[in-house]
Amino acid sequence: MELQPYDSTLEKIWHYAFMVICGLIFFFLIFPILVIIPLSFNATDFFTFTPEMLSLDPAGYSFKHYMDFFTNPDWQQALWNSVIIAPMATLLATSFGTLAAIGLARSHVPFRGAIMAILISPMIVPLIISAAGMYFFYSRVGLQGTYWGVVLAHAVLGTPFVIITVTATLVGFDRSLERAAASLGANPVITFFKVQMPLILPGVISGALFAFITSFDEVVVVLFLGSASQKTLPWQMFTGLREQISPTILAVASILVTLSVILLTFLEIMRRRSERQRGMSPS
């Protein structure tokens, strides 16, 4: 929203007031996240800014909480579990979500609206309800307390994000390209990988990133379905907050925030690339 020369005084006041309101909302959302980063370098074992930190005394800062994270076997086991589970869940969610989005993009598919509503329902249904339902079902089929049970559950939670992003990418897809490829002798598989996939790839990657972040940060479902051997990083953080207030949690949170910023930056780059491919001006 930009000011125009012909805007009235009231419109100009509203413009600046709107900017101030947006700034306050941004500050309200971001400030609690930014606070944990300097706290993670605290030289003491407390969740507070010490006088040395406030005076910028180097003695008040330390990397000991980061060292504890990288040397403590409990934290390393939790990190290893997250690194194993999240990519596997992302791969499944991306595969299933992409295929579902391509299928639902066809106009001749009956009950598309109902099918889409069912597939994205894990985003809408409260997570505690999904976790409880998965627990009772997985207990019956022997998947509760296994790596594959957690992977499949996280794949279910990540699939809706892939479906939505890929469906949005397919809105601008030119179906005549598929017909042209078929007229040249390409079968559906070759058409998908050579024609369709390169054009929808930004949407697929965006959905995969959302699915990865969802799996990597999820704690409720893994509490229901996992056992001690499947304890992930968020579960370890939750345990640390509940049983012992360890500042190592702040170091882990800072690392996760940094990782999220990197992934979201990459996501924005892919979004702009997708818009350019579809002939839209990046916003």
Tab-separated table of C-alpha atoms in Angstrom:
chain	number	residue	atom	x	y	z
A	1	MET	CA	0.000	0.000	0.000
A	2	GLU	CA	1.631	3.211	-1.160
A	3	LEU	CA	0.614	6.803	-0.659
A	4	GLN	CA	-0.681	8.630	-3.704
A	5	PRO	CA	-0.385	12.390	-4.317
A	6	TYR	CA	-4.157	12.735	-4.331
A	7	ASP	CA	-4.697	10.929	-0.996
A	8	SER	CA	-6.572	12.901	1.639
A	9	THR	CA	-5.172	13.784	5.042
A	10	LEU	CA	-7.287	11.064	6.664
A	11	GLU	CA	-5.968	8.482	4.233
A	12	LYS	CA	-2.394	9.542	4.953
A	13	ILE	CA	-3.009	9.269	8.708
A	14	TRP	CA	-4.498	5.812	8.245
A	15	HIS	CA	-1.510	4.795	6.102
A	16	TYR	CA	1.020	5.664	8.804
A	17	ALA	CA	-1.186	4.251	11.561
A	18	PHE	CA	-1.466	1.010	9.612
A	19	MET	CA	2.327	0.828	9.281
A	20	VAL	CA	2.719	1.357	13.029
A	21	ILE	CA	0.151	-1.348	13.801
A	22	CYS	CA	1.911	-3.799	11.459
A	23	GLY	CA	5.241	-2.976	13.088
A	24	LEU	CA	3.839	-3.603	16.574
A	25	ILE	CA	2.322	-6.922	15.511
A	26	PHE	CA	5.615	-7.953	13.911
A	27	PHE	CA	7.494	-6.989	17.083
A	28	PHE	CA	4.995	-8.898	19.246
A	29	LEU	CA	5.475	-12.060	17.151
A	30	ILE	CA	9.232	-11.915	16.604
A	31	PHE	CA	10.595	-10.524	19.876
A	32	PRO	CA	9.989	-13.687	21.983
A	33	ILE	CA	11.882	-15.700	19.355
A	34	LEU	CA	14.796	-13.275	19.176
A	35	VAL	CA	15.200	-13.173	22.959
A	36	ILE	CA	16.238	-16.820	23.168
A	37	ILE	CA	19.249	-16.347	20.875
A	38	PRO	CA	21.335	-14.134	23.187
A	39	LEU	CA	20.105	-16.114	26.198
A	40	SER	CA	21.532	-19.284	24.647
A	41	PHE	CA	25.035	-17.807	25.125
A	42	ASN	CA	24.495	-17.283	28.849
A	43	ALA	CA	27.523	-18.396	30.870
A	44	THR	CA	25.305	-19.373	33.812
A	45	ASP	CA	22.660	-22.072	34.114
A	46	PHE	CA	19.710	-19.701	34.323
A	47	PHE	CA	17.038	-18.445	31.930
A	48	THR	CA	17.834	-14.793	32.586
A	49	PHE	CA	20.049	-11.956	31.438
A	50	THR	CA	22.871	-11.606	33.948
A	51	PRO	CA	24.444	-8.220	34.804
A	52	GLU	CA	27.531	-9.312	32.848
A	53	MET	CA	25.418	-9.959	29.746
A	54	LEU	CA	23.609	-6.626	30.038
A	55	SER	CA	26.946	-4.808	30.335
A	56	LEU	CA	28.290	-6.794	27.337
A	57	ASP	CA	31.040	-8.289	29.484
A	58	PRO	CA	32.629	-11.232	27.573
A	59	ALA	CA	32.727	-13.173	30.847
A	60	GLY	CA	28.924	-13.317	30.787
A	61	TYR	CA	28.816	-15.183	27.471
A	62	SER	CA	29.744	-18.769	26.757
A	63	PHE	CA	29.261	-21.575	24.225
A	64	LYS	CA	28.914	-24.182	26.970
A	65	HIS	CA	25.219	-24.864	26.268
A	66	TYR	CA	25.982	-25.491	22.606
A	67	MET	CA	28.855	-27.760	23.665
A	68	ASP	CA	26.461	-29.631	25.952
A	69	PHE	CA	24.072	-30.148	23.038
A	70	PHE	CA	26.793	-31.572	20.773
A	71	THR	CA	28.361	-33.771	23.471
A	72	ASN	CA	25.383	-34.943	25.536
A	73	PRO	CA	24.340	-38.451	24.365
A	74	ASP	CA	20.654	-37.818	25.112
A	75	TRP	CA	20.552	-34.738	22.885
A	76	GLN	CA	22.573	-36.431	20.157
A	77	GLN	CA	20.295	-39.470	20.150
A	78	ALA	CA	17.264	-37.201	19.874
A	79	LEU	CA	18.910	-35.259	17.037
A	80	TRP	CA	19.779	-38.489	15.230
A	81	ASN	CA	16.175	-39.714	15.527
A	82	SER	CA	14.862	-36.442	14.090
A	83	VAL	CA	17.380	-36.585	11.245
A	84	ILE	CA	16.213	-40.131	10.418
A	85	ILE	CA	12.456	-39.632	10.806
A	86	ALA	CA	11.961	-36.208	9.199
A	87	PRO	CA	13.543	-36.951	5.766
A	88	MET	CA	11.729	-40.288	5.481
A	89	ALA	CA	8.399	-38.693	6.385
A	90	THR	CA	9.115	-35.858	3.946
A	91	LEU	CA	9.837	-38.295	1.115
A	92	LEU	CA	6.573	-40.162	1.689
A	93	ALA	CA	4.515	-36.980	2.114
A	94	THR	CA	6.006	-35.411	-1.012
A	95	SER	CA	5.391	-38.517	-3.131
A	96	PHE	CA	1.823	-39.087	-1.987
A	97	GLY	CA	0.928	-35.397	-1.914
A	98	THR	CA	2.251	-34.706	-5.420
A	99	LEU	CA	0.409	-37.676	-6.917
A	100	ALA	CA	-2.784	-36.719	-5.109
A	101	ALA	CA	-2.577	-33.104	-6.283
A	102	ILE	CA	-1.995	-34.151	-9.903
A	103	GLY	CA	-4.918	-36.552	-9.765
A	104	LEU	CA	-7.269	-34.019	-8.171
A	105	ALA	CA	-6.284	-31.416	-10.768
A	106	ARG	CA	-8.107	-33.485	-13.404
A	107	SER	CA	-11.568	-32.110	-14.103
A	108	HIS	CA	-13.126	-35.552	-14.648
A	109	VAL	CA	-12.320	-36.830	-11.134
A	110	PRO	CA	-15.614	-37.306	-9.252
A	111	PHE	CA	-16.099	-35.884	-5.745
A	112	ARG	CA	-12.924	-33.815	-5.983
A	113	GLY	CA	-14.058	-31.434	-3.261
A	114	ALA	CA	-14.847	-34.214	-0.790
A	115	ILE	CA	-11.581	-36.041	-1.504
A	116	MET	CA	-9.585	-32.828	-1.108
A	117	ALA	CA	-11.326	-32.087	2.200
A	118	ILE	CA	-10.443	-35.552	3.526
A	119	LEU	CA	-6.812	-35.327	2.406
A	120	ILE	CA	-6.182	-31.944	4.020
A	121	SER	CA	-8.167	-32.748	7.167
A	122	PRO	CA	-4.968	-33.409	9.220
A	123	MET	CA	-4.334	-29.656	8.973
A	124	ILE	CA	-7.794	-28.862	10.357
A	125	VAL	CA	-8.436	-31.551	12.959
A	126	PRO	CA	-6.848	-30.712	16.341
A	127	LEU	CA	-3.519	-32.481	16.610
A	128	ILE	CA	-4.337	-34.105	19.929
A	129	ILE	CA	-7.365	-35.809	18.333
A	130	SER	CA	-5.300	-37.047	15.379
A	131	ALA	CA	-2.625	-38.317	17.742
A	132	ALA	CA	-5.135	-40.199	19.899
A	133	GLY	CA	-6.778	-41.760	16.838
A	134	MET	CA	-3.414	-42.800	15.412
A	135	TYR	CA	-2.419	-44.291	18.750
A	136	PHE	CA	-5.462	-46.587	18.937
A	137	PHE	CA	-5.163	-47.602	15.273
A	138	TYR	CA	-1.394	-48.145	15.286
A	139	SER	CA	-1.648	-50.155	18.515
A	140	ARG	CA	-3.933	-52.606	16.725
A	141	VAL	CA	-1.621	-53.050	13.712
A	142	GLY	CA	1.636	-53.188	15.682
A	143	LEU	CA	3.092	-49.847	14.592
A	144	GLN	CA	2.923	-48.093	17.941
A	145	GLY	CA	6.381	-47.631	19.418
A	146	THR	CA	8.196	-48.177	16.096
A	147	TYR	CA	10.155	-45.898	13.790
A	148	TRP	CA	7.849	-46.659	10.885
A	149	GLY	CA	4.821	-45.740	12.961
A	150	VAL	CA	6.241	-42.280	13.689
A	151	VAL	CA	7.374	-41.853	10.067
A	152	LEU	CA	3.937	-42.731	8.678
A	153	ALA	CA	2.191	-40.467	11.177
A	154	HIS	CA	4.441	-37.539	10.273
A	155	ALA	CA	3.907	-38.289	6.581
A	156	VAL	CA	0.148	-38.006	7.154
A	157	LEU	CA	0.622	-34.616	8.807
A	158	GLY	CA	2.908	-33.343	6.029
A	159	THR	CA	0.921	-34.550	3.019
A	160	PRO	CA	-1.705	-31.740	3.144
A	161	PHE	CA	1.016	-29.095	2.790
A	162	VAL	CA	2.345	-30.803	-0.327
A	163	ILE	CA	-1.137	-31.143	-1.813
A	164	ILE	CA	-1.906	-27.454	-1.308
A	165	THR	CA	1.387	-26.136	-2.712
A	166	VAL	CA	1.404	-28.464	-5.722
A	167	THR	CA	-2.283	-27.729	-6.438
A	168	ALA	CA	-1.515	-24.003	-6.406
A	169	THR	CA	1.337	-24.580	-8.869
A	170	LEU	CA	-0.896	-26.613	-11.165
A	171	VAL	CA	-3.361	-23.730	-11.488
A	172	GLY	CA	-1.182	-22.113	-14.131
A	173	PHE	CA	-0.145	-25.354	-15.835
A	174	ASP	CA	-0.868	-25.496	-19.586
A	175	ARG	CA	-2.541	-28.831	-20.330
A	176	SER	CA	-1.781	-28.471	-24.026
A	177	LEU	CA	1.842	-29.337	-23.184
A	178	GLU	CA	0.744	-32.806	-22.116
A	179	ARG	CA	-1.230	-33.286	-25.325
A	180	ALA	CA	1.728	-32.084	-27.368
A	181	ALA	CA	4.036	-34.570	-25.622
A	182	ALA	CA	1.528	-37.392	-26.189
A	183	SER	CA	1.259	-36.499	-29.889
A	184	LEU	CA	5.031	-36.883	-30.156
A	185	GLY	CA	4.876	-40.405	-28.724
A	186	ALA	CA	5.666	-39.782	-25.048
A	187	ASN	CA	3.899	-42.056	-22.583
A	188	PRO	CA	2.356	-40.636	-19.371
A	189	VAL	CA	5.435	-41.436	-17.266
A	190	ILE	CA	7.837	-39.659	-19.625
A	191	THR	CA	5.399	-36.763	-19.963
A	192	PHE	CA	5.288	-36.392	-16.194
A	193	PHE	CA	9.051	-36.370	-15.656
A	194	LYS	CA	10.034	-34.445	-18.795
A	195	VAL	CA	7.183	-31.931	-19.137
A	196	GLN	CA	5.083	-31.613	-15.993
A	197	MET	CA	7.604	-32.161	-13.213
A	198	PRO	CA	10.035	-29.379	-14.234
A	199	LEU	CA	7.189	-26.848	-14.209
A	200	ILE	CA	5.662	-27.886	-10.888
A	201	LEU	CA	9.020	-28.546	-9.205
A	202	PRO	CA	9.002	-25.268	-7.194
A	203	GLY	CA	5.637	-26.229	-5.707
A	204	VAL	CA	6.849	-29.750	-4.951
A	205	ILE	CA	9.978	-28.448	-3.207
A	206	SER	CA	7.954	-25.901	-1.246
A	207	GLY	CA	5.571	-28.588	-0.057
A	208	ALA	CA	8.493	-30.848	0.841
A	209	LEU	CA	10.027	-28.092	2.970
A	210	PHE	CA	6.740	-27.555	4.806
A	211	ALA	CA	6.439	-31.307	5.359
A	212	PHE	CA	10.015	-31.480	6.651
A	213	ILE	CA	9.492	-28.600	9.078
A	214	THR	CA	6.217	-30.148	10.263
A	215	SER	CA	7.908	-33.475	10.985
A	216	PHE	CA	11.049	-31.983	12.503
A	217	ASP	CA	9.103	-29.732	14.908
A	218	GLU	CA	6.255	-32.104	15.807
A	219	VAL	CA	5.997	-33.340	19.399
A	220	VAL	CA	2.377	-34.294	20.182
A	221	VAL	CA	2.082	-37.281	17.837
A	222	VAL	CA	5.502	-38.661	18.724
A	223	LEU	CA	4.570	-38.521	22.417
A	224	PHE	CA	1.605	-40.785	21.656
A	225	LEU	CA	3.200	-43.118	19.123
A	226	GLY	CA	6.903	-43.167	19.975
A	227	SER	CA	8.852	-45.000	22.611
A	228	ALA	CA	12.053	-44.003	24.382
A	229	SER	CA	14.107	-45.189	21.410
A	230	GLN	CA	12.200	-42.836	19.061
A	231	LYS	CA	12.625	-39.740	21.219
A	232	THR	CA	13.007	-36.819	18.792
A	233	LEU	CA	14.521	-33.385	19.332
A	234	PRO	CA	11.193	-31.639	20.177
A	235	TRP	CA	10.369	-34.487	22.562
A	236	GLN	CA	13.727	-34.068	24.283
A	237	MET	CA	13.100	-30.313	24.551
A	238	PHE	CA	9.656	-30.945	26.020
A	239	THR	CA	11.140	-33.376	28.533
A	240	GLY	CA	13.832	-30.867	29.465
A	241	LEU	CA	11.244	-28.180	30.151
A	242	ARG	CA	9.055	-30.492	32.199
A	243	GLU	CA	11.674	-32.345	34.248
A	244	GLN	CA	14.682	-30.034	34.395
A	245	ILE	CA	15.095	-26.435	33.288
A	246	SER	CA	18.266	-26.753	31.233
A	247	PRO	CA	19.575	-23.751	29.244
A	248	THR	CA	20.689	-26.250	26.598
A	249	ILE	CA	17.100	-25.993	25.392
A	250	LEU	CA	17.806	-22.383	24.430
A	251	ALA	CA	20.815	-23.446	22.358
A	252	VAL	CA	18.727	-26.080	20.576
A	253	ALA	CA	15.919	-23.574	20.013
A	254	SER	CA	18.396	-21.082	18.513
A	255	ILE	CA	19.679	-23.736	16.119
A	256	LEU	CA	16.126	-24.636	15.084
A	257	VAL	CA	15.234	-20.968	14.549
A	258	THR	CA	18.293	-20.523	12.342
A	259	LEU	CA	17.396	-23.652	10.383
A	260	SER	CA	13.815	-22.445	9.922
A	261	VAL	CA	14.979	-19.045	8.652
A	262	ILE	CA	17.250	-20.736	6.105
A	263	LEU	CA	14.463	-23.037	4.913
A	264	LEU	CA	11.915	-20.207	4.686
A	265	THR	CA	14.390	-18.078	2.727
A	266	PHE	CA	14.862	-20.942	0.291
A	267	LEU	CA	11.078	-21.339	0.155
A	268	GLU	CA	10.634	-17.684	-0.807
A	269	ILE	CA	13.256	-18.063	-3.548
A	270	MET	CA	11.371	-21.064	-4.936
A	271	ARG	CA	8.072	-19.160	-4.796
A	272	ARG	CA	9.483	-16.300	-6.832
A	273	ARG	CA	10.980	-18.755	-9.312
A	274	SER	CA	7.597	-20.448	-9.695
A	275	GLU	CA	5.889	-17.107	-10.353
A	276	ARG	CA	8.446	-16.202	-13.001
A	277	GLN	CA	7.940	-19.545	-14.725
A	278	ARG	CA	4.196	-18.932	-14.848
A	279	GLY	CA	4.706	-15.461	-16.285
A	280	MET	CA	3.755	-13.629	-13.101
A	281	SER	CA	5.675	-10.740	-11.600
A	282	PRO	CA	7.149	-11.792	-8.213
A	283	SER	CA	5.472	-9.914	-5.381
